[in-house]
Amino acid sequence: MTHRSSDTLIDTVILDVDGTLVDSNYHHALAWARAFAHHELFPPIWRIHRAVGMGGDKLVAHVAGDEAEQRVGGPLRDRWTQEFDRLIQEVRPFDGTRTLLEAVKARGHHLVLASSGQPQHVETFLGLFDGKALADAWTTADDAEESKPAPDLLHVALSRVGGSAGVMVGDATWDAQAAKSAGMPSVGLLTGGFSEAELRDAGAAEVFEGPARLARAVAEGLVEGLPSGPSQAPGR
Amino acid sequence: MTHRSSDTLIDTVILDVDGTLVDSNYHHALAWARAFAHHELFPPIWRIHRAVGMGGDKLVAHVAGDEAEQRVGGPLRDRWTQEFDRLIQEVRPFDGTRTLLEAVKARGHHLVLASSGQPQHVETFLGLFDGKALADAWTTADDAEESKPAPDLLHVALSRVGGSAGVMVGDATWDAQAAKSAGMPSVGLLTGGFSEAELRDAGAAEVFEGPARLARAVAEGLVEGLPSGPSQAPGR
């Protein structure tokens, strides 16, 4: 891997999947609430919602504390998988998801779908909009050593297509934070239920309503217009 | 009813129920999404979530447009009731809900639980924290001619306890807007999943994390410290 200079042009668009391309965050929040409740834990669901998008390995401690993680973290995550499996057939792609992917490719950028979801869930979601046919690469939870907000997944995404500079697109504050840690700019979408102020506070350079609006901006040269992040070695 | 002068002290605390005292907004959002989907409508769930807290009679048009309301508004609302009835047993009061009600009463304020929910849902929720034993009055959707963000429900709440000036406490931007229309100050809670910036933009004078934090502030004199709104006739 090489250091890149600060005037390197962005050549790679890294798209989060859950909550960004498919409308899944509210199902995630409720599945987590049910899994917590199964273990007699009742965190407010708005706190769960705000944690969706960080790695599932980190969410239990973040929402309910280290003691809860140590006591029931593993079984609670297993329960979450069961609960989410009962809801996954309700999840749909957002209007404009396919258009966004096509706009990125038409503009000549590398396109990576960077999900940190479980492989079987990612498989299902990509199938909803024929993601594998459109993207140059994709990732799952299995591909990064440490989950978001750590930058690992973004480095993997970039290296998988031989990109030299990327922009991260996501719906969650964790996406913007991961991008910041990776030295990349980020773009936020309102699709996951985070507010514009929250996304900007977390570091998003631009915020769009959803994939359709972002697709128009990409077609008009948004990506080339973004400043690439400060020069930073992609590794740890 | 009398006009009140601008230096009238606030004597009445009006608490929204759904999303403010009980953790129900995410169930509402999903129940609406399922009801929309039943009618082949697929608005992004974040938009539904942002509309929860306005009257159900207004939500369909707000989220999916007037044409959808005219075509399927009634049946869609019926379907929503069915969907929500399947989820209602998962709804719990927030930590601190009972403490908040007790703090309001201990301070000598009138206490009204101003729900715009369906009577049978309100009944269920008030039962979760013995609300009828603690409150001086309560309302349901049946009590106001026009739903939030119209101010009608707040006028009803105030008159039901013979209050002269009230403060509205709610989790949704619609509560803050209704309060503004009624000439009352409002306080926001983050419990419903709206962000602090959204609540303040809608007019909330103060924003607290949840009922427990608000209870402490009430005990310390928050309500007496709020400026009562501009003098305004209480309405129609």
XYZ file of C-alpha atoms in Angstrom:
472
model
C 0.000 0.000 0.000
C 1.165 3.478 -0.718
C 0.738 6.826 0.877
C -1.321 9.122 -1.283
C -0.724 12.779 -1.689
C -3.374 15.217 -0.520
C -4.256 16.190 -4.086
C -5.098 12.631 -5.163
C -8.479 12.602 -6.863
C -11.170 10.427 -5.387
C -11.601 7.380 -7.600
C -13.673 5.061 -5.407
C -17.181 5.308 -3.979
C -17.765 3.122 -0.947
C -21.454 2.599 -0.199
C -22.756 1.316 3.096
C -25.689 -1.065 2.512
C -27.899 -1.345 5.628
C -29.922 1.831 6.079
C -28.215 3.441 3.070
C -29.302 1.299 0.108
C -31.958 -0.822 1.851
C -34.546 0.384 4.379
C -33.479 -1.826 7.258
C -32.573 0.331 10.276
C -35.985 0.265 11.911
C -36.113 -3.516 11.586
C -32.625 -3.657 13.075
C -33.652 -1.456 15.995
C -36.711 -3.542 16.798
C -34.846 -6.834 16.412
C -32.221 -5.580 18.872
C -34.910 -4.355 21.291
C -36.487 -7.818 21.208
C -33.122 -9.492 21.735
C -32.359 -7.200 24.684
C -35.826 -7.828 26.141
C -35.265 -11.589 25.857
C -32.389 -11.045 28.297
C -34.440 -8.779 30.564
C -32.680 -5.656 29.335
C -34.803 -2.705 28.240
C -32.694 0.124 26.848
C -34.728 2.903 25.195
C -35.135 2.021 21.537
C -33.963 5.459 20.398
C -30.571 4.605 21.894
C -30.535 1.302 20.020
C -31.520 3.109 16.833
C -28.627 5.536 17.269
C -26.237 2.591 17.691
C -27.380 0.726 14.570
C -24.584 0.994 12.025
C -21.783 0.367 14.464
C -20.539 -3.212 14.551
C -22.897 -5.695 16.192
C -19.902 -6.854 18.237
C -19.788 -3.397 19.836
C -23.471 -2.549 20.091
C -24.421 -4.442 23.249
C -21.717 -2.798 25.379
C -22.407 0.595 23.791
C -26.131 0.431 24.550
C -26.268 -1.561 27.790
C -22.759 -1.409 29.230
C -19.714 -3.667 29.556
C -21.294 -5.789 32.269
C -24.197 -6.713 29.979
C -21.763 -7.522 27.170
C -19.719 -9.819 29.400
C -22.762 -11.536 30.861
C -24.982 -12.028 27.791
C -23.263 -10.451 24.746
C -22.889 -13.681 22.756
C -26.360 -15.162 23.359
C -27.923 -11.739 22.851
C -26.287 -11.436 19.418
C -27.497 -14.946 18.550
C -30.978 -13.948 19.582
C -30.661 -10.787 17.484
C -29.914 -12.919 14.416
C -33.073 -14.959 15.046
C -35.164 -11.838 15.540
C -33.788 -10.117 12.453
C -34.298 -13.261 10.348
C -38.014 -12.966 11.190
C -38.091 -9.404 9.797
C -35.652 -9.502 6.881
C -38.283 -10.318 4.254
C -39.866 -6.892 4.962
C -36.702 -5.004 3.996
C -36.780 -3.206 0.643
C -34.287 -1.171 -1.344
C -34.856 2.584 -1.309
C -36.141 4.291 -4.419
C -33.080 5.302 -6.371
C -30.691 2.671 -5.042
C -30.135 1.105 -8.428
C -29.953 4.518 -10.090
C -27.247 5.546 -7.627
C -25.115 2.512 -8.384
C -25.499 3.109 -12.107
C -24.586 6.790 -11.733
C -21.392 5.901 -9.869
C -20.355 3.443 -12.585
C -21.347 5.791 -15.411
C -19.064 8.423 -13.957
C -16.164 5.949 -14.060
C -15.625 5.508 -10.330
C -14.804 2.238 -8.638
C -17.828 1.053 -6.694
C -17.652 -0.980 -3.499
C -20.636 -2.037 -1.390
C -19.149 -2.015 2.089
C -21.523 -3.800 4.411
C -20.521 -4.903 7.867
C -23.592 -7.134 8.045
C -23.647 -10.899 8.360
C -22.834 -12.623 5.045
C -26.286 -14.215 4.658
C -27.988 -10.846 5.269
C -25.687 -9.013 2.861
C -26.405 -11.698 0.258
C -30.154 -11.119 0.649
C -29.862 -7.338 0.427
C -27.572 -7.284 -2.611
C -30.063 -9.585 -4.314
C -32.768 -6.930 -3.878
C -31.073 -4.555 -6.314
C -28.748 -6.856 -8.236
C -25.801 -5.334 -6.377
C -23.256 -7.935 -7.396
C -23.838 -7.236 -11.077
C -23.261 -3.505 -10.595
C -20.512 -3.272 -7.982
C -16.809 -3.944 -8.443
C -16.546 -5.504 -4.997
C -18.455 -5.966 -1.750
C -17.695 -6.809 1.834
C -19.375 -8.408 4.844
C -18.663 -8.590 8.573
C -16.149 -11.338 7.776
C -13.894 -8.960 5.863
C -12.765 -6.492 8.515
C -10.844 -7.237 11.654
C -12.515 -4.453 13.601
C -16.034 -3.142 12.916
C -17.234 0.457 12.467
C -16.551 3.088 13.731
C -13.023 1.634 13.247
C -11.749 2.367 9.716
C -10.769 -1.232 8.866
C -13.723 -1.941 6.577
C -12.994 1.172 4.522
C -9.361 0.207 3.998
C -10.480 -3.257 2.883
C -13.022 -1.716 0.509
C -10.456 0.578 -1.083
C -7.812 -2.105 -1.480
C -10.298 -4.565 -2.965
C -10.632 -2.423 -6.086
C -7.095 -1.007 -6.067
C -8.469 2.455 -5.409
C -6.218 5.288 -4.350
C -8.741 7.568 -2.631
C -12.317 6.906 -1.576
C -15.448 8.604 -0.360
C -17.684 6.813 2.129
C -21.461 7.097 1.749
C -23.571 6.058 4.722
C -26.664 6.794 6.769
C -25.141 6.534 10.226
C -22.846 8.709 12.275
C -20.615 5.625 12.535
C -20.003 5.721 8.793
C -18.856 9.334 9.004
C -16.651 8.548 11.984
C -15.106 5.531 10.275
C -14.402 7.683 7.222
C -12.760 10.332 9.356
C -10.535 7.690 10.966
C -9.642 6.399 7.505
C -8.776 9.892 6.270
C -11.636 9.924 3.763
C -14.444 12.396 3.234
C -17.969 11.118 3.772
C -21.438 11.825 2.514
C -24.533 11.200 4.629
C -28.022 10.076 3.651
C -31.098 10.687 5.823
C -32.408 7.220 4.981
C -31.388 5.559 8.240
C -33.221 7.966 10.505
C -30.264 10.000 11.742
C -30.893 13.722 11.379
C -28.888 16.031 9.146
C -27.354 17.790 12.170
C -26.192 14.484 13.650
C -24.576 13.422 10.369
C -22.822 16.754 9.887
C -21.638 16.780 13.499
C -20.132 13.341 12.912
C -18.199 14.673 9.936
C -20.341 14.230 6.821
C -19.264 16.789 4.222
C -22.609 16.667 2.420
C -26.007 15.271 3.364
C -28.645 14.136 0.865
C -32.186 12.952 1.362
C -31.647 9.548 -0.237
C -30.071 7.562 -3.061
C -32.058 9.289 -5.824
C -30.837 12.765 -4.841
C -27.294 11.532 -4.391
C -27.389 9.863 -7.823
C -28.153 13.244 -9.405
C -25.281 14.863 -7.529
C -22.871 12.097 -8.571
C -23.912 12.504 -12.193
C -23.156 16.219 -11.890
C -19.625 15.628 -10.578
C -20.030 15.575 -6.802
C -17.354 12.960 -6.254
C -14.675 14.766 -8.236
C -15.525 17.929 -6.328
C -14.945 16.454 -2.879
C -11.608 17.174 -1.254
C -9.840 13.873 -0.644
C -8.864 13.489 2.968
C -5.474 14.316 4.441
C -2.695 12.019 3.309
C -2.800 8.995 5.552
C -1.411 5.501 5.469
C -4.306 3.122 5.014
C -3.101 0.527 7.509
C -3.060 0.262 11.226
C -62.374 30.909 29.003
C -60.214 33.886 29.733
C -57.288 35.529 28.105
C -54.224 35.238 30.282
C -51.625 37.922 30.725
C -48.076 37.270 29.587
C -46.802 37.099 33.163
C -49.174 34.318 34.225
C -47.184 31.564 35.910
C -47.320 28.143 34.387
C -49.529 25.928 36.534
C -50.148 22.934 34.283
C -47.839 20.294 32.827
C -49.214 18.579 29.754
C -47.427 15.324 28.967
C -47.641 13.564 25.648
C -47.818 9.789 26.163
C -46.698 7.904 23.036
C -42.922 8.164 22.621
C -42.685 10.448 25.662
C -43.773 8.242 28.569
C -43.881 4.881 26.772
C -41.342 3.564 24.250
C -43.717 3.156 21.338
C -42.513 5.236 18.370
C -40.508 2.487 16.698
C -43.466 0.122 16.945
C -45.658 2.859 15.496
C -43.241 3.397 12.618
C -43.081 -0.278 11.747
C -46.847 -0.743 12.093
C -47.385 2.151 9.682
C -44.772 0.770 7.265
C -46.613 -2.554 7.259
C -49.968 -0.844 6.736
C -48.536 1.188 3.826
C -46.962 -1.951 2.350
C -50.315 -3.740 2.568
C -51.570 -1.063 0.166
C -48.508 -1.319 -2.084
C -47.079 1.931 -0.789
C -43.456 1.966 0.336
C -42.434 5.324 1.799
C -39.003 5.315 3.477
C -39.518 4.396 7.123
C -37.463 7.368 8.322
C -40.152 9.597 6.856
C -42.857 7.638 8.655
C -40.848 7.860 11.874
C -40.613 11.649 11.519
C -44.397 11.807 11.050
C -45.247 9.723 14.137
C -46.732 12.075 16.724
C -48.868 13.991 14.281
C -52.489 12.851 14.155
C -53.046 9.523 12.424
C -55.747 11.273 10.389
C -53.013 13.462 8.852
C -50.146 11.005 8.578
C -51.082 9.179 5.379
C -51.338 12.359 3.315
C -48.211 13.802 4.949
C -46.125 10.715 4.151
C -47.637 9.479 0.892
C -49.580 12.424 -0.532
C -53.181 13.520 -0.861
C -53.940 11.041 -3.621
C -52.976 8.108 -1.376
C -55.092 9.544 1.430
C -58.131 9.854 -0.825
C -57.674 6.421 -2.350
C -56.788 4.284 0.707
C -56.578 6.537 3.795
C -59.404 4.882 5.726
C -58.521 1.237 5.067
C -54.842 2.020 5.616
C -55.604 3.435 9.061
C -57.705 0.359 9.874
C -54.816 -1.823 8.819
C -52.493 0.270 10.974
C -54.674 -0.452 14.020
C -54.433 -4.185 13.329
C -50.673 -4.000 12.868
C -50.141 -1.927 15.988
C -52.366 -4.251 18.035
C -49.913 -7.034 17.168
C -47.027 -5.006 18.623
C -48.585 -3.172 21.558
C -47.693 -5.796 24.154
C -43.998 -5.027 23.486
C -44.382 -1.377 24.502
C -42.933 -0.441 27.903
C -42.800 2.745 29.940
C -39.449 4.518 29.968
C -37.333 4.459 33.099
C -38.363 7.480 35.108
C -41.881 7.858 33.734
C -43.517 7.297 37.111
C -40.904 9.451 38.833
C -41.660 12.274 36.413
C -45.381 12.174 37.127
C -44.713 12.149 40.859
C -42.296 15.074 40.555
C -44.885 17.148 38.700
C -47.510 16.469 41.362
C -45.078 17.016 44.253
C -44.323 20.450 42.858
C -48.013 21.301 42.943
C -48.652 21.541 39.200
C -51.760 20.284 37.465
C -50.881 17.171 35.475
C -52.592 16.167 32.234
C -51.650 13.182 30.086
C -52.473 14.439 26.628
C -52.470 11.526 24.246
C -53.901 11.731 20.788
C -53.873 7.940 20.543
C -56.861 5.665 20.147
C -58.762 5.231 23.440
C -57.969 1.514 23.778
C -54.249 2.155 23.197
C -54.184 5.055 25.662
C -55.919 2.823 28.220
C -53.223 0.175 27.794
C -50.380 2.656 28.083
C -51.719 4.470 31.148
C -52.086 1.067 32.792
C -48.346 0.474 32.395
C -47.466 3.217 34.871
C -50.745 3.673 36.769
C -51.236 6.969 34.982
C -54.870 7.452 35.955
C -54.017 7.333 39.643
C -51.352 10.025 39.230
C -52.787 12.425 36.649
C -55.528 14.988 37.127
C -56.895 14.327 33.654
C -56.092 12.589 30.396
C -57.172 12.753 26.788
C -57.430 10.508 23.739
C -57.977 11.041 20.025
C -61.686 11.403 20.797
C -61.154 14.593 22.763
C -59.823 17.014 20.177
C -61.527 18.181 17.046
C -58.279 18.546 15.131
C -55.136 16.491 15.813
C -51.540 17.665 16.303
C -49.805 19.801 15.118
C -53.074 21.763 15.593
C -53.294 23.159 19.133
C -56.773 21.792 19.934
C -55.603 18.944 22.179
C -53.558 21.350 24.310
C -56.500 23.668 24.828
C -58.632 20.686 25.876
C -55.917 19.523 28.268
C -55.616 22.918 29.919
C -59.362 23.439 30.278
C -59.869 19.942 31.696
C -57.956 20.902 34.852
C -58.943 24.572 34.881
C -55.323 25.542 34.283
C -54.398 29.086 33.308
C -51.042 28.432 31.592
C -49.425 25.192 30.514
C -46.177 23.707 29.294
C -46.267 20.888 26.737
C -43.780 18.020 27.101
C -43.327 15.764 24.106
C -40.866 13.756 22.048
C -41.952 14.892 18.600
C -41.553 18.076 16.615
C -45.366 18.029 16.301
C -45.698 18.519 20.057
C -43.471 21.580 19.933
C -45.401 22.937 16.942
C -48.749 22.354 18.615
C -47.472 24.145 21.721
C -46.297 27.082 19.635
C -49.729 27.332 18.010
C -51.340 27.226 21.455
C -49.046 29.970 22.742
C -47.355 27.645 25.234
C -43.679 26.850 25.786
C -42.620 23.260 25.193
C -39.982 20.869 26.445
C -38.619 18.055 24.283
C -37.462 14.568 25.201
C -35.125 12.507 23.017
C -37.130 9.365 23.779
C -39.033 9.251 20.520
C -35.993 9.253 18.272
C -36.112 12.871 17.102
C -32.739 14.577 17.534
C -32.102 17.516 19.827
C -31.577 19.849 16.857
C -34.903 18.842 15.317
C -36.765 19.451 18.578
C -35.139 22.837 19.143
C -35.774 23.868 15.539
C -39.452 23.014 16.077
C -39.556 25.305 19.092
C -38.670 23.270 22.185
C -37.284 25.618 24.843
C -35.407 22.820 26.614
C -34.502 19.273 25.612
C -33.859 16.429 28.057
C -32.681 12.882 27.517
C -35.755 11.272 29.051
C -38.326 11.305 31.868
C -35.780 10.680 34.632
C -33.714 13.748 33.727
C -36.803 15.872 33.282
C -38.116 14.735 36.696
C -34.971 16.108 38.335
C -35.344 19.413 36.512
C -39.025 19.683 37.507
C -38.111 19.023 41.146
C -35.576 21.835 40.896
C -38.135 24.334 39.606
C -37.900 24.053 35.824
C -41.594 24.660 35.253
C -41.766 27.862 37.295
C -38.688 29.091 35.435
C -40.184 28.728 31.960
C -41.575 31.863 30.364
C -45.261 31.328 29.695
C -46.125 31.958 26.082
C -47.544 35.155 24.637
C -51.065 35.954 25.742
C -53.436 34.102 23.484
C -57.050 33.127 23.525
C -57.289 29.404 24.035
C -59.179 28.845 20.971
C -62.177 27.759 19.042
